[in-house]
């Protein structure tokens, strides 16, 4: 499982990044939404704005796309 965090340099981004960095047994990738990599990823996954967390399975299939902390916590509970 790969947890992608697209940041925007705000408090919500920081909260999402802190939570995701603490997750055990998952690969994590943090991207700046303003970077070329971030823009490319956002375009490929239909993300209109950062911050956003996109969770992918091993095959690249989207399992979750959210900015909502309770939804994120429930998914990883």
C-alpha atoms as one frame of an Amber mdcrd trajectory, in Angstrom:
protein
   0.000   0.000   0.000   1.283   3.470  -0.872   0.093   6.580   0.955   0.605
   9.727  -1.146   0.351  13.054   0.657   0.033  16.118  -1.551   0.852  19.193
   0.508   0.042  22.867   0.159   2.216  24.311   2.932  -0.708  24.934   5.305
  -1.815  23.629   8.712  -4.060  20.946   7.176  -1.150  19.670   5.078   1.023
  19.494   8.185  -1.637  17.566  10.118  -2.168  15.076   7.277   1.586  14.629
   6.793   2.186  14.066  10.519  -0.583  11.471  10.700   0.553   9.615   7.582
   4.218   9.631   8.616   3.178   7.788  11.791   1.443   4.958   9.937   3.256
   1.624  10.292   3.760  -0.902   7.496   2.856   1.336   4.557   5.020   3.120
   2.014   4.674   6.889   2.091   5.362   9.597  -0.437   5.026  13.328   0.217
   4.732  15.732  -2.711   4.359  19.498  -2.878   1.190  20.275  -4.826   3.005
  23.134  -6.582   5.890  20.959  -7.817   5.959  19.304 -11.243   5.731  15.883
  -9.574   2.789  16.985  -7.435   0.945  18.545 -10.383   1.495  15.432 -12.500
   0.236  13.143  -9.724  -2.792  15.369  -9.081  -3.675  15.358 -12.777  -3.299
  11.591 -13.050  -5.544  10.961 -10.038  -8.178  13.642 -10.563  -7.134  15.742
  -7.588  -8.186  19.356  -8.095  -6.427  20.940  -5.100  -3.867  20.253  -2.408
  -3.765  19.155   0.345  -5.015  15.645  -0.332  -4.169  12.078   0.682  -4.429
   9.387  -1.996  -3.991   5.769  -0.901  -3.097   3.262  -3.620  -2.837  -0.518
  -3.498   0.150  -2.443  -4.856  -1.317  -2.322  -8.376  -1.843   1.453  -8.329
  -5.616   1.218  -7.778  -7.089   4.017  -5.659  -8.369   2.823  -2.308  -9.030
   6.222  -0.732  -8.835   9.883  -1.696  -9.552  12.315   1.145  -8.624  15.421
   3.085 -10.867  14.383   5.995  -8.918  13.251   9.092 -11.765  11.168  10.598
 -12.191   9.327   7.279  -8.434   8.723   7.099  -8.307   7.464  10.696 -11.294
   5.162  10.091  -9.653   3.725   6.941  -6.464   2.837   8.857  -8.210   1.698
  12.074
